[in-house]
XYZ file of C-alpha atoms in Angstrom:
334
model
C 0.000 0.000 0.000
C 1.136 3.690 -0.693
C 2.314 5.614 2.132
C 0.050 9.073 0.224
C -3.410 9.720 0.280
C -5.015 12.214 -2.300
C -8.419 14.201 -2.000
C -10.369 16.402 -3.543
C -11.301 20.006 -1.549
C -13.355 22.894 -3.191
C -11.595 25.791 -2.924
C -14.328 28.275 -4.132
C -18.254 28.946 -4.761
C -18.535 28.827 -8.227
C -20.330 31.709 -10.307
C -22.178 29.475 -13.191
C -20.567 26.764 -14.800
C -17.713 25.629 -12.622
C -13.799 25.214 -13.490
C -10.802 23.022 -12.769
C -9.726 25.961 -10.760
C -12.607 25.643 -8.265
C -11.110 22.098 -6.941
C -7.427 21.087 -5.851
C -5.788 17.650 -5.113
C -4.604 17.623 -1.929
C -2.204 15.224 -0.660
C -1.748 13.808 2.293
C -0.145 11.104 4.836
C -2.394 7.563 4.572
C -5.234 7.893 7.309
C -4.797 5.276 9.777
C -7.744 3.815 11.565
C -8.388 3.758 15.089
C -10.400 1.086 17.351
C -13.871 0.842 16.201
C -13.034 2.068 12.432
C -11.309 0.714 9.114
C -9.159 2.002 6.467
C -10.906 1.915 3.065
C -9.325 1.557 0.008
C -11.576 3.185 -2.498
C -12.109 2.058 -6.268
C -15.018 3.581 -7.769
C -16.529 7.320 -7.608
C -19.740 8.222 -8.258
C -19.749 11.998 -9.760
C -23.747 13.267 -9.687
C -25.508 16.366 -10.722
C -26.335 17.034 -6.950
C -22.999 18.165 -6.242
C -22.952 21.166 -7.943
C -26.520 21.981 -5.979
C -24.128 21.594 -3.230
C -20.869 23.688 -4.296
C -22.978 26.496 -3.598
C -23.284 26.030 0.022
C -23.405 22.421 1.623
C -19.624 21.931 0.940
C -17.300 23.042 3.029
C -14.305 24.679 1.477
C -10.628 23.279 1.513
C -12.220 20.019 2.903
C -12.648 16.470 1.398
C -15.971 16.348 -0.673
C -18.275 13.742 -0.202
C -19.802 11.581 -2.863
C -21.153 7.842 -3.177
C -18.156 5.347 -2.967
C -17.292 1.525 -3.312
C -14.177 0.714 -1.751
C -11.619 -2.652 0.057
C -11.176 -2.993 3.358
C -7.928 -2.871 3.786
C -6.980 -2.503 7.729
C -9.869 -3.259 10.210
C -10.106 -2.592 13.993
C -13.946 -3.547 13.990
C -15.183 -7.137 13.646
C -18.131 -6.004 11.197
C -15.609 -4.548 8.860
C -13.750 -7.396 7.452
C -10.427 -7.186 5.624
C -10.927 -7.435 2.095
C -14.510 -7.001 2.130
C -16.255 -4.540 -0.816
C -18.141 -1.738 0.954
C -20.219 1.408 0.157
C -19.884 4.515 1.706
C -20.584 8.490 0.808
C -16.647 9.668 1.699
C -15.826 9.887 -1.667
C -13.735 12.149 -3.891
C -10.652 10.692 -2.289
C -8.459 7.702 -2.200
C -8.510 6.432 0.955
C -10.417 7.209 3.918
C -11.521 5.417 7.746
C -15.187 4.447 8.475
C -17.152 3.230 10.890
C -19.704 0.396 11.024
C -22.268 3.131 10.851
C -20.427 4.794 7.600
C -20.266 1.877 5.471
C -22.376 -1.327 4.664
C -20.792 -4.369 2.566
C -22.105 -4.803 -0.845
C -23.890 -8.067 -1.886
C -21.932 -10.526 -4.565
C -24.263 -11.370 -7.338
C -22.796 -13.359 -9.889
C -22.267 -12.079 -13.615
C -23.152 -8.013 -12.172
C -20.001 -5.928 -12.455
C -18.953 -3.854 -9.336
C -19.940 -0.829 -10.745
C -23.501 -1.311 -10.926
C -23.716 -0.796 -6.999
C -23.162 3.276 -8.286
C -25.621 3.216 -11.289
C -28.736 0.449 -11.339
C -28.287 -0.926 -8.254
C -27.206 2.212 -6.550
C -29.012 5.898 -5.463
C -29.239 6.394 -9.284
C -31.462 2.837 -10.190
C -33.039 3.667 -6.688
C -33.870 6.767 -7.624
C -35.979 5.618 -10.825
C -37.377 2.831 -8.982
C -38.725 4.573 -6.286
C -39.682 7.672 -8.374
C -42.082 5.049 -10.601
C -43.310 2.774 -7.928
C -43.404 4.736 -5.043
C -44.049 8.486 -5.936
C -45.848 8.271 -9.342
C -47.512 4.865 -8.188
C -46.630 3.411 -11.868
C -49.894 1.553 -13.440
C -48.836 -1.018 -16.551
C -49.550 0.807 -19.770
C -49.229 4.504 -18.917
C -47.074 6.487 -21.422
C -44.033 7.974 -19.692
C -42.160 11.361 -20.166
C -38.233 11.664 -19.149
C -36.424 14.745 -19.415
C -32.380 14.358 -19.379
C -33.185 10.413 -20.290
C -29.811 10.227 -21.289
C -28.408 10.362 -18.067
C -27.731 8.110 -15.016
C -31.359 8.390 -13.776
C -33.238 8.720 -17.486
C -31.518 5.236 -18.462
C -32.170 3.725 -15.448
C -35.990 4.761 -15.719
C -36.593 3.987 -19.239
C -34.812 0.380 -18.577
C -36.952 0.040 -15.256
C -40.450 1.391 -17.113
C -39.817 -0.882 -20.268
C -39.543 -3.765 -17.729
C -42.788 -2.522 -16.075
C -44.738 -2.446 -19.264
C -44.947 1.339 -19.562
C -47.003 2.173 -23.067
C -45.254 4.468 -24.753
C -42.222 6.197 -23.681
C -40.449 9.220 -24.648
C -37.602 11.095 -23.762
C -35.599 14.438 -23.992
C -31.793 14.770 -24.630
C -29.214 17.002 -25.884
C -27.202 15.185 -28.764
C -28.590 13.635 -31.417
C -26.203 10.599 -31.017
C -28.037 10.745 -27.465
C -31.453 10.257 -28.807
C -30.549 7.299 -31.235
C -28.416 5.353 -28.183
C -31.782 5.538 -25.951
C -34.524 4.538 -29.029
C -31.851 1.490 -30.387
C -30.692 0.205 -27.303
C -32.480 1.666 -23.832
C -36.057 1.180 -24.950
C -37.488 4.489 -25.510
C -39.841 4.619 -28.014
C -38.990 8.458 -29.264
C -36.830 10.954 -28.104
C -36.112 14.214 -29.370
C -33.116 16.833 -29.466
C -34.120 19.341 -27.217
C -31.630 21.992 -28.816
C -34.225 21.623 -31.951
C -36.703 23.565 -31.328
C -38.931 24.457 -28.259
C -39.840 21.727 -25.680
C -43.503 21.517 -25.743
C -43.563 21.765 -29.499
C -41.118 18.555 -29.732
C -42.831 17.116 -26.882
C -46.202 17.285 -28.012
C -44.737 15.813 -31.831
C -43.153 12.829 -29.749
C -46.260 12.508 -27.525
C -49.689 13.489 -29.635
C -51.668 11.705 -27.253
C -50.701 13.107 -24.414
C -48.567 11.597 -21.376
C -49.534 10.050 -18.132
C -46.453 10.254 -16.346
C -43.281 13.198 -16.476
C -40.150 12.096 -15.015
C -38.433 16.018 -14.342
C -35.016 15.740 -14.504
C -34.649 19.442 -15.492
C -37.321 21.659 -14.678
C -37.720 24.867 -16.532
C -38.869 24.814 -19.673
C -39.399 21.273 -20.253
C -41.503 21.149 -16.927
C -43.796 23.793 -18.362
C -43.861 21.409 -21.374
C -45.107 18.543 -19.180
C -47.808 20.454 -17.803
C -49.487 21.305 -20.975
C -49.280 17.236 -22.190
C -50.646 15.472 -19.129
C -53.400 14.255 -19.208
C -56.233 14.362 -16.606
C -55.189 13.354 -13.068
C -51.529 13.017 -14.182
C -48.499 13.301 -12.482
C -45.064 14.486 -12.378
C -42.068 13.039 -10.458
C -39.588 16.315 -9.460
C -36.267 14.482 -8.881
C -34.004 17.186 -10.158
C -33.353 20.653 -11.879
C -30.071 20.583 -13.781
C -31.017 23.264 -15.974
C -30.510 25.487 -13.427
C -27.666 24.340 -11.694
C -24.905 26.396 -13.660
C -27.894 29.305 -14.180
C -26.650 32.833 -13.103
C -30.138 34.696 -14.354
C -33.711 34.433 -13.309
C -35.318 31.363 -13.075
C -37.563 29.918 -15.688
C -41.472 31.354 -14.554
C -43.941 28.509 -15.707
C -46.781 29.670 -17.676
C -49.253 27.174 -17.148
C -49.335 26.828 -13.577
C -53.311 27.103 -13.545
C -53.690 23.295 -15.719
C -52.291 21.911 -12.948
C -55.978 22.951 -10.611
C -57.179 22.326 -14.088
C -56.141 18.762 -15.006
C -56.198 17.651 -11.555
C -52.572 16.921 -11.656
C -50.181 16.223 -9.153
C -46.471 16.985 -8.622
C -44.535 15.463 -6.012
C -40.897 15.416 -4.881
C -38.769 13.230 -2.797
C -34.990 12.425 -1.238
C -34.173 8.648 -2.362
C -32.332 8.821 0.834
C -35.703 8.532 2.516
C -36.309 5.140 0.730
C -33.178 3.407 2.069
C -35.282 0.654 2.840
C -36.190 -0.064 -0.812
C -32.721 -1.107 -1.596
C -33.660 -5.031 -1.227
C -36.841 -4.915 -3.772
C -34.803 -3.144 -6.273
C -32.420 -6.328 -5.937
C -34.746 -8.544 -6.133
C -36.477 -6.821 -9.028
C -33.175 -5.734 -11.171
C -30.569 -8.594 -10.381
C -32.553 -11.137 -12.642
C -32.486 -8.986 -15.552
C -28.789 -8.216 -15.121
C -27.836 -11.485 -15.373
C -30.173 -12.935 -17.899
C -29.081 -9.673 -19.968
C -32.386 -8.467 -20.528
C -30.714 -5.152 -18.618
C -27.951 -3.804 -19.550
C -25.336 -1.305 -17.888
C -25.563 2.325 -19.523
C -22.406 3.426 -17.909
C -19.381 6.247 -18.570
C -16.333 5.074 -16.682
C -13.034 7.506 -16.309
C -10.255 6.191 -15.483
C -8.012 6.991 -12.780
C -8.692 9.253 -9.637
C -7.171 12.086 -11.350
C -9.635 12.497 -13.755
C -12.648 12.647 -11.182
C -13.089 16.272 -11.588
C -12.903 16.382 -15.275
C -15.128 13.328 -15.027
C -17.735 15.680 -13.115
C -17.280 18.463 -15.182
C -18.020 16.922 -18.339
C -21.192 15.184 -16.626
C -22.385 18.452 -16.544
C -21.757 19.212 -19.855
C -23.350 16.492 -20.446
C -20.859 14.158 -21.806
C -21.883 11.318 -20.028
C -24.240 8.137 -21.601
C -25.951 6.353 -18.815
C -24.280 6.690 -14.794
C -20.593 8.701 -15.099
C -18.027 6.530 -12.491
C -14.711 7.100 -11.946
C -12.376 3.389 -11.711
C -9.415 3.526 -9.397
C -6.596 2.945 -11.807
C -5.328 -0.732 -12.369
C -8.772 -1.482 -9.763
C -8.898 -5.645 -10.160
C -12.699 -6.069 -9.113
C-alpha cells in the first residue's frame, strides 16, 4: 500500500458553470484507523448532478468532498468490517479514507453483475428511478411515460426500469442527437427528441400526440412547463431534479401554465431517495434477474483513474456522459 493519500477540496463557490480551478488535489499522509473504524481503500466514484446543488453552500471549502463510494477494506479494527470485504460509503472524492460500522455497509456478490452497478442500477441512481415510478408516481402497466435528461444516469435507469414494467409508450428528452438514437436502439425508448431543436412543448407534443400520463423532471424549466401542458387528466409528475438550473446565473424559468395543474387535476410530487433506504432489497430482487439474464444492460461512462474525477464531473455536466458517469481507481482488479 502507498504511504500518500489524495483528495479532492473545493476551494471556491462557483459563479455558473464551474472550473478546474474551483477544486485542488490535496495530498496527504495515509489515514490510519483507530479502534472501532477501518481504512478503506476506495475504487469507484460516483460523480452526480447534486454536487454542484451543493458547491454552492453544503460543501465546506478546503475540505474532502463527499460523494457515493465503493471501496476494500484494507486494515480493520472492527469485527463487522472485514479485511478485504467490498463496501459502500458516501466519503468519496478521495483515495482512501476510515469508516465506521455506521459509515459503510458491505455490498452483496451477485454473480455475472459488475462492481460498478452498486453506483448506477443498483445504486441511489437505479433507486432513484425505482422509487420515483413505484413509489411516488404509483406506476400503473400501460401509462405512457415522459423523461427529461433520459440520457443520463437516472433517465436510463428509468426507461430500462419502465420498459420492464410495461410502460405504453415512452419518450424522452436529450441534448445530442447521437443521445437520442443510443436511448430509441438500445435503452427502450420509443422516441426521443433533441431538445436543442426547437422548443420543448412543441417537440414534446410531436413525440407525444396523445398526451402523457407520467413526467419524469429531470430538469425543470422549460421542459416542466412542457409537461404540464401534455398530461393528461389526473396526471403526475415526479420532481427528482433541476439541472437546468444548476450552472444558471439569471432568473429562473417562470412557468406559464401553472393554472392546468388545478385544471387537469394533476399532481407533482418530490422526494430524497435517501428517505427510501429501505427499498434497496426490492430493487435487488427486481433488477438482479435482468442483469444477469441480460435483458438489462449497464448504460455506464467510466473515467479512469482518480485524477480524472473532476474532469469526469465536469463533463457530466456538460453532459458528456451516456448512462451513470463513475470514476475506476486505476489498475482497480474487481
Amino acid at each position: 500500500m502507498t504511504e500518500t493519500a489524495f483528495a479532492v477540496h473545493q476551494t471556491a463557490r462557483p459563479h455558473g458553470f464551474p472550473t478546474p480551478r474551483h477544486f485542488a488535489f490535496v495530498e496527504s499522509p495515509m489515514p490510519e484507523p483507530g479502534p472501532g473504524t477501518a481504512l478503506v481503500e476506495n475504487l469507484f466514484w460516483s460523480v452526480d448532478p447534486y454536487h454542484r446543488e451543493m458547491m454552492d453552500a453544503d460543501f465546506a471549502l478546503n475540505a474532502p468532498l463527499e460523494g457515493r463510494t465503493l471501496g476494500r477494506v484494507v486494515d480493520s479494527r472492527h469485527p463487522a468490517l472485514r479485511e478485504g470485504e467490498i463496501v459502500f460509503h458516501r466519503q468519496g472524492w478521495r483515495t482512501h479514507t476510515v469508516v465506521t460500522p455506521d459509515e459503510a455497509r458491505a455490498v452483496p456478490h451477485f454473480d455475472g453483475v459488475p462492481l460498478s452497478a452498486h453506483l448506477s442500477i443498483l445504486g441511489g441512481t437505479g433507486l432513484t428511478a425505482y422509487v420515483g415510478l413505484t413509489r411516488i408516481a404509483e406506476f400503473r402497466e400501460g401509462q405512457d411515460i415522459f423523461v427529461s435528461a433520459a440520457a443520463g444516469g437516472v433517465g436510463t435507469a428509468t426507461g430500462r426500469l419502465a420498459r420492464l414494467m410495461g410502460a405504453g409508450r415512452l419518450v424522452g428528452s436529450a441534448g445530442r442527437p447521437e443521445k437520442a438514437a443510443y436511448l430509441t436502439e438500445h435503452v427502450g425508448y420509443d422516441e426521443v427528441f433533441d431538445y436543442h431543436s426547437g422548443p420543448a412543448a412543441e417537440l414534446l407534443a410531436q413525440a407525444a400526440p396523445d398526451g402523457i400520463d407520467l413526467y419524469m423532471d429531470n430538469v425543470g424549466g422549460e421542459h416542466l412547463e412542457a409537461a404540464i401542458s401534455s398530461l393528461r387528466e389526473y396526471g403526475r409528475i415526479v420532481r427528482i431534479g433541476t439541472i437546468s438550473q444548476y450552472n444558471s446565473t439569471g432568473t429562473p424559468y417562470a412557468l406559464r401554465n401553472l393554472p392546468d395543474i388545478v385544471e387537469k387535476s394533476l399532481r407533482i410530487d418530490g422526494f430524497l431517495v435517501r428517505n427510501y433506504l429501505d427499498v434497496q432489497e426490492e430493487l435487488y430482487e427486481f433488477v438482479v434477474p435482468h442483469l444477469q439474464s441480460g435483458r438489462i444492460m449497464l448504460d455506464e461512462t467510466v473515467v479512469d483513474g482518480f485524477d480524472g474525477i473532476v474532469d469526469g464531473f465536469l463533463g457530466m455536466l456538460r453532459g458528456e456522459n451516456r448512462g451513470k458517469i463513475i470514476v475506476r481507481a486505476a489498475g482497480a482488479d474487481v
